[in-house]
CSV table of C-alpha atoms in Angstrom, one decimal:
chain,number,residue,atom,x,y,z
S,180,MET,CA,170.5,117.7,69.1
S,181,SER,CA,171.6,121.0,70.4
S,182,THR,CA,170.9,121.9,74.3
S,183,THR,CA,170.4,124.7,76.3
S,184,PRO,CA,170.7,124.4,80.6
S,185,ALA,CA,167.3,124.8,82.1
S,186,GLY,CA,165.4,127.9,82.1
S,187,THR,CA,167.2,129.1,78.7
S,188,PRO,CA,164.9,128.9,76.3
S,189,ARG,CA,165.9,128.1,72.7
S,190,PRO,CA,165.9,130.4,70.1
S,191,HIS,CA,163.9,129.5,66.5
S,192,ASP,CA,166.1,128.5,64.4
S,193,PRO,CA,164.7,129.4,60.7
S,194,ALA,CA,167.2,127.3,58.9
S,195,ARG,CA,167.3,123.8,61.2
S,196,PRO,CA,165.6,120.8,59.3
S,197,GLY,CA,161.5,120.4,59.8
S,198,THR,CA,160.5,123.0,57.9
S,199,PRO,CA,156.6,123.4,56.9
S,200,GLU,CA,157.2,122.3,53.8
S,201,ASP,CA,159.3,119.2,54.4
S,202,PRO,CA,156.3,116.0,53.5
S,203,SER,CA,158.1,114.4,57.0
S,204,ASP,CA,156.8,116.8,59.5
S,205,VAL,CA,153.6,116.0,61.0
S,206,VAL,CA,154.1,118.8,63.8
S,207,VAL,CA,156.5,122.1,63.7
S,208,VAL,CA,156.4,123.7,66.8
S,209,ARG,CA,157.6,127.5,67.0
S,210,ASP,CA,158.4,130.3,70.0
S,211,LEU,CA,155.9,128.8,72.1
S,212,HIS,CA,154.1,130.4,74.9
S,213,LYS,CA,151.4,129.3,77.3
S,214,SER,CA,150.3,131.8,79.5
S,215,PHE,CA,148.5,130.9,82.6
S,216,GLY,CA,147.2,134.8,84.1
S,217,ASP,CA,150.9,135.8,86.1
S,218,VAL,CA,152.8,132.2,85.3
S,219,GLU,CA,154.4,131.1,82.1
S,220,VAL,CA,153.6,127.3,81.8
S,221,LEU,CA,155.6,127.2,78.2
S,222,LYS,CA,158.9,129.2,77.5
S,223,GLY,CA,159.6,129.6,73.9
S,224,ILE,CA,159.3,125.7,72.6
S,225,ASP,CA,160.5,124.3,69.8
S,226,LEU,CA,160.0,121.1,68.4
S,227,THR,CA,160.4,118.5,64.7
S,228,ILE,CA,157.9,115.8,64.7
S,229,ARG,CA,158.9,112.9,62.0
S,230,ARG,CA,156.4,110.3,60.1
S,231,GLY,CA,156.8,107.7,62.2
S,232,GLU,CA,158.6,108.8,64.6
S,233,VAL,CA,158.0,107.6,69.2
S,234,VAL,CA,159.0,110.8,70.9
S,235,CYS,CA,158.6,110.8,74.8
S,236,VAL,CA,158.3,113.7,76.5
S,237,ILE,CA,159.3,113.5,80.3
S,238,GLY,CA,159.4,115.7,83.4
S,239,PRO,CA,158.7,117.2,86.7
S,240,SER,CA,155.1,117.8,87.5
S,241,GLY,CA,154.5,121.3,86.8
S,242,SER,CA,157.2,121.7,83.3
S,243,GLY,CA,154.5,121.5,81.2
S,244,LYS,CA,154.6,119.2,79.2
S,245,SER,CA,151.1,118.3,79.5
S,246,THR,CA,150.4,121.8,78.4
S,247,LEU,CA,152.9,121.5,75.7
S,248,LEU,CA,150.8,118.0,74.6
S,249,ARG,CA,147.9,119.5,74.6
S,250,CYS,CA,148.5,123.2,73.0
S,251,VAL,CA,149.8,120.2,69.8
S,252,ASN,CA,145.8,120.4,69.9
S,253,LEU,CA,144.5,123.3,70.8
S,254,LEU,CA,143.4,121.8,73.6
S,255,GLU,CA,144.9,124.8,74.5
S,256,GLU,CA,145.4,127.8,72.6
S,257,PRO,CA,148.8,129.0,72.8
S,258,THR,CA,149.6,132.6,74.2
S,259,ARG,CA,151.8,133.4,71.3
S,260,GLY,CA,154.1,131.0,68.6
S,261,SER,CA,152.6,128.7,66.4
S,262,VAL,CA,152.0,124.8,66.0
S,263,LEU,CA,151.9,123.5,62.6
S,264,ILE,CA,150.8,119.9,62.4
S,265,GLU,CA,150.8,118.0,58.2
S,266,GLY,CA,151.5,121.8,56.9
S,267,GLU,CA,148.4,124.1,58.0
S,268,ASP,CA,148.9,126.6,61.2
S,269,ILE,CA,146.1,124.9,63.7
S,270,THR,CA,147.1,128.5,66.3
S,271,ASP,CA,144.9,130.9,62.2
S,272,PRO,CA,141.9,131.5,63.0
S,273,ASP,CA,140.8,130.4,59.7
S,274,CYS,CA,141.5,126.7,60.1
S,275,ASP,CA,139.0,124.4,60.7
S,276,ILE,CA,140.4,122.1,64.0
S,277,ASP,CA,137.8,120.3,63.6
S,278,GLU,CA,139.4,118.9,60.5
S,279,VAL,CA,143.0,119.7,62.1
S,280,ARG,CA,141.6,117.4,64.6
S,281,SER,CA,139.4,114.2,63.0
S,282,ARG,CA,143.2,112.9,62.0
S,283,LEU,CA,144.6,113.5,65.3
S,284,GLY,CA,143.8,110.1,68.7
S,285,MET,CA,144.1,111.2,72.0
S,286,VAL,CA,144.1,109.2,74.8
S,287,PHE,CA,144.2,111.2,78.2
S,288,GLN,CA,145.3,110.2,81.9
S,289,GLN,CA,141.2,109.4,82.2
S,290,PHE,CA,139.2,107.5,80.0
S,291,ASN,CA,136.8,109.7,79.6
S,292,LEU,CA,134.3,106.8,77.6
S,293,PHE,CA,131.1,107.3,77.5
S,294,PRO,CA,129.9,105.1,81.6
S,295,HIS,CA,126.2,104.3,79.4
S,296,LEU,CA,128.8,103.4,76.0
S,297,THR,CA,130.0,99.3,75.2
S,298,ALA,CA,132.8,99.7,75.0
S,299,LEU,CA,131.8,98.9,70.7
S,300,GLN,CA,129.6,101.6,71.0
S,301,ASN,CA,132.2,104.3,72.5
S,302,CYS,CA,135.0,103.7,69.7
S,303,VAL,CA,131.1,103.6,66.6
S,304,LEU,CA,129.8,107.5,68.3
S,305,ALA,CA,133.1,110.0,66.8
S,306,GLN,CA,133.1,107.3,63.0
S,307,THR,CA,129.9,108.0,62.7
S,308,ASN,CA,130.0,111.9,64.8
S,309,VAL,CA,132.5,112.7,62.9
S,310,LEU,CA,133.5,111.0,59.7
S,311,ARG,CA,130.4,110.0,59.4
S,312,ARG,CA,130.7,106.7,57.9
S,313,GLY,CA,128.1,104.3,58.1
S,314,LYS,CA,127.3,102.5,61.5
S,315,ALA,CA,128.0,99.0,58.9
S,316,GLU,CA,131.6,100.4,58.5
S,317,ALA,CA,132.3,101.9,61.5
S,318,GLU,CA,131.7,98.9,64.2
S,319,LYS,CA,133.6,96.8,61.7
S,320,VAL,CA,136.4,99.2,62.3
S,321,ALA,CA,136.0,99.5,65.7
S,322,GLN,CA,135.5,96.1,66.0
S,323,HIS,CA,139.3,95.9,63.8
S,324,ASN,CA,140.6,97.9,66.5
S,325,LEU,CA,139.7,96.3,70.0
S,326,GLU,CA,141.7,93.1,68.6
S,327,ARG,CA,144.8,95.0,68.2
S,328,VAL,CA,144.2,96.1,71.7
S,329,GLY,CA,143.6,92.6,72.8
S,330,LEU,CA,139.8,93.4,73.1
S,331,GLY,CA,138.1,91.2,70.7
S,332,GLY,CA,135.9,90.0,72.3
S,333,ARG,CA,134.9,92.6,75.2
S,334,GLY,CA,133.0,94.7,73.0
S,335,ASP,CA,129.0,95.0,74.4
S,336,ALA,CA,131.1,95.4,77.6
S,337,HIS,CA,129.8,98.5,79.3
S,338,PRO,CA,133.6,100.9,80.7
S,339,ALA,CA,132.0,99.7,84.6
S,340,GLN,CA,132.3,96.0,83.7
S,341,LEU,CA,136.1,96.4,82.6
S,342,SER,CA,139.8,97.2,84.5
S,343,GLY,CA,141.3,100.9,84.5
S,344,GLY,CA,144.3,98.5,82.4
S,345,GLN,CA,140.6,98.3,79.2
S,346,GLN,CA,139.3,100.7,79.7
S,347,GLN,CA,142.4,102.7,78.8
S,348,ARG,CA,142.5,99.9,76.1
S,349,VAL,CA,139.0,101.3,74.5
S,350,ALA,CA,140.4,104.9,73.9
S,351,ILE,CA,143.0,103.6,72.6
S,352,ALA,CA,141.3,101.6,69.9
S,353,ARG,CA,139.1,104.2,70.4
S,354,ALA,CA,141.6,106.7,69.0
S,355,LEU,CA,142.6,104.2,66.3
S,356,SER,CA,139.1,104.4,65.2
S,357,MET,CA,139.3,107.5,63.6
S,358,ASN,CA,142.6,106.6,61.9
S,359,PRO,CA,145.1,108.8,63.0
S,360,ASP,CA,147.8,110.7,61.3
S,361,LEU,CA,149.5,111.7,64.8
S,362,MET,CA,148.3,110.4,68.3
S,363,LEU,CA,149.3,111.6,71.2
S,364,PHE,CA,149.0,110.6,75.2
S,365,ASP,CA,148.8,112.3,78.2
S,366,GLU,CA,150.4,110.6,81.2
S,367,PRO,CA,147.6,107.3,79.3
S,368,THR,CA,149.3,104.7,82.6
S,369,SER,CA,149.1,106.9,85.8
S,370,ALA,CA,145.3,106.4,86.7
S,371,LEU,CA,146.2,102.9,87.0
S,372,ASP,CA,147.1,99.7,88.8
S,373,PRO,CA,150.9,99.0,88.6
S,374,GLU,CA,150.1,95.9,87.7
S,375,LEU,CA,148.0,96.9,85.5
S,376,VAL,CA,149.6,99.7,83.1
S,377,GLY,CA,152.1,96.7,81.1
S,378,ASP,CA,149.0,95.2,78.9
S,379,VAL,CA,148.6,99.7,77.9
S,380,LEU,CA,152.1,100.0,76.9
S,381,SER,CA,152.6,96.8,75.4
S,382,VAL,CA,149.6,98.2,72.7
S,383,MET,CA,151.9,101.0,72.0
S,384,ARG,CA,154.5,99.2,71.7
S,385,LEU,CA,153.1,97.5,69.2
S,386,LEU,CA,151.4,100.7,67.7
S,387,ALA,CA,155.6,102.5,67.8
S,388,LYS,CA,156.0,98.8,65.7
S,389,GLU,CA,153.5,99.2,63.2
S,390,GLY,CA,154.7,103.1,62.4
S,391,MET,CA,152.0,105.2,64.3
S,392,THR,CA,153.4,108.8,64.6
S,393,MET,CA,152.8,109.5,68.3
S,394,MET,CA,154.3,111.8,71.2
S,395,VAL,CA,153.6,110.7,74.6
S,396,VAL,CA,153.8,112.4,77.9
S,397,THR,CA,155.7,110.0,80.4
S,398,HIS,CA,157.4,109.4,83.6
S,399,GLU,CA,157.3,104.9,82.0
S,400,MET,CA,161.8,105.8,82.3
S,401,ALA,CA,161.3,101.6,80.3
S,402,PHE,CA,158.4,102.4,77.5
S,403,ALA,CA,160.5,105.6,77.1
S,404,ARG,CA,164.1,104.3,76.1
S,405,ASP,CA,163.0,101.6,74.2
S,406,VAL,CA,160.5,102.4,72.3
S,407,ALA,CA,160.7,106.2,71.8
S,408,ASP,CA,163.4,107.6,68.9
S,409,ARG,CA,163.9,110.5,70.4
S,410,VAL,CA,163.4,111.4,74.8
S,411,ILE,CA,162.9,115.4,75.5
S,412,PHE,CA,162.7,116.8,79.2
S,413,MET,CA,161.7,119.2,79.8
S,414,ASP,CA,162.3,121.5,83.3
S,415,GLY,CA,159.9,124.5,83.8
S,416,GLY,CA,158.9,125.5,80.8
S,417,VAL,CA,161.8,124.8,78.2
S,418,ILE,CA,162.9,122.3,76.9
S,419,VAL,CA,166.9,121.4,79.5
S,420,GLU,CA,167.4,118.5,77.1
S,421,GLU,CA,166.4,116.1,73.8
S,422,GLY,CA,168.0,113.1,71.7
S,423,GLU,CA,167.6,110.0,71.5
S,424,PRO,CA,166.2,107.8,75.0
S,425,SER,CA,170.4,106.0,75.2
S,426,ARG,CA,171.8,110.1,76.1
S,427,VAL,CA,168.8,111.5,78.0
S,428,ILE,CA,168.0,108.3,79.9
S,429,GLY,CA,171.2,106.4,79.5
S,430,ALA,CA,173.8,109.7,79.8
S,431,PRO,CA,172.6,112.7,80.2
S,432,GLU,CA,174.3,116.1,79.5
S,433,HIS,CA,172.8,118.8,82.1
S,434,GLU,CA,172.8,118.6,86.6
S,435,ARG,CA,169.4,118.5,86.2
S,436,THR,CA,168.1,116.2,84.2
S,437,ARG,CA,170.3,113.5,86.1
S,438,ALA,CA,168.7,115.0,88.5
S,439,PHE,CA,164.7,113.6,87.8
S,440,LEU,CA,166.2,110.7,87.0
S,441,GLN,CA,167.9,109.5,90.2
S,442,ARG,CA,164.9,110.2,91.9
S,443,VAL,CA,162.6,108.9,89.7
S,444,LEU,CA,164.9,105.6,88.8
S,445,ASP,CA,165.6,105.5,92.6
S,446,PRO,CA,162.9,107.0,94.8
S,447,THR,CA,164.6,106.4,97.8
S,448,HIS,CA,167.3,108.0,98.6
S,449,VAL,CA,166.6,111.6,98.4
S,450,ASP,CA,167.0,114.5,100.2
S,451,PRO,CA,163.6,115.5,101.8
S,452,GLY,CA,162.2,119.0,100.6
S,453,ALA,CA,165.0,119.1,97.5
S,454,GLU,CA,161.3,119.2,95.4
S,455,ASP,CA,160.1,121.9,96.9
S,456,ARG,CA,162.9,124.1,96.6
S,457,LYS,CA,163.8,123.4,93.3
S,458,TYR,CA,160.4,124.1,92.3
S,459,ALA,CA,160.0,126.9,94.2
S,460,GLU,CA,163.2,127.8,91.5
S,461,ARG,CA,162.2,127.3,88.9
S,462,HIS,CA,159.5,129.7,89.3
S,463,ARG,CA,161.6,132.2,91.0
S,464,THR,CA,160.0,135.0,87.3
S,465,ASN,CA,157.0,136.0,86.4
S,466,VAL,CA,155.7,136.5,82.4
S,467,ASP,CA,157.1,140.1,83.9
S,468,GLY,CA,161.3,138.6,84.7
S,469,ILE,CA,160.1,140.0,88.1
S,470,VAL,CA,162.1,138.0,90.7
S,471,PRO,CA,160.3,137.7,93.3
S,472,ALA,CA,161.5,137.4,97.5
S,473,ASP,CA,163.6,134.9,98.1
S,474,ILE,CA,162.1,131.4,97.9
S,475,SER,CA,164.4,129.1,97.3
S,476,GLY,CA,165.0,127.5,100.5
S,477,PRO,CA,168.1,126.8,102.3
S,478,ALA,CA,170.5,125.6,98.7
C-alpha cells in the first residue's frame, strides 16, 4: 500500500485496483472531502473495501474516522467526492439511499435501542418496516441472530434489563437481521465497561470468520491487529498509513503513527500537553489554506 506523510492527501489514481466494475468492491471512496463550516475534517480520502475484507480505521480523536464512516452510508453529506456502495454512487441525487442503507448494517457507540421494546422486538422492527417481512419470519430471523450473539434466551428482556455489552450485542443482532452486505462499526466498545468489551469483540471476531465485510472504527488495537485484513491510520483528515496489521501496528513507517501507538499502547509514558500541541498543529490551516497565528505552542 502506498502512503504519504501526514497532512498530505493522496492523489486519486484511476488506474489503482478496485474500480466500480470490480464485483469484489463493496465500498469505493474517491477524493472524499467533508467540511463543517471552516473546518475541513476530511481532506481527500481514497479507499476501497473488498467483499469479505475487514478494515479497521484507527487514529486520534478528531482525525476524521467517524466522519468517514458516517459518509459511507450518507449520515453525513460529503462536501466533495463520491462514495460507491456495490457500484452505486450514493452521492448521486438520484440514488435511492434508503434502498442502499437496507443493505448496510450500522452499529454506533451508543446502542440506540428502543427502550420500550424487547430485544426481540428491536430486532424485528426494521425487518417488518423496511424489508416488509411478515412478523413470523422476522421473529425467526431475529431469534436466530440473537442466538448468534449469545443472547438467545434474552429476547423478552428490555434494554434496561441488559448490561451495556448485552445491549450492544442486541444492536449487532438487529443489524444482522437485515442481512447486510456490509457492517459498519463506529467505536462499538467505547461506551462499555472494560469487563464487557470482550463479549462484543468476540461476536465481531465471529462475524469476521464468517466472511462478513466490515469497516470498523476502533481504539481496540488487539482486535485490529488480530482480526483486520487491513489497518488504516488516519490523522488530520487524511490517511497517513495503511496496510497489513503486522506492518501498520507492528512496524509503522510514519513517525505520527508510531507516536499514536505509543500513546495508546503505553499511556503512562507521555509528554504532558503533547496531545494538545499536536492537535493544534494538525488543524493550523482552514479550508482556504490560511494559517492562523501561531497556535502550535512549544515544540
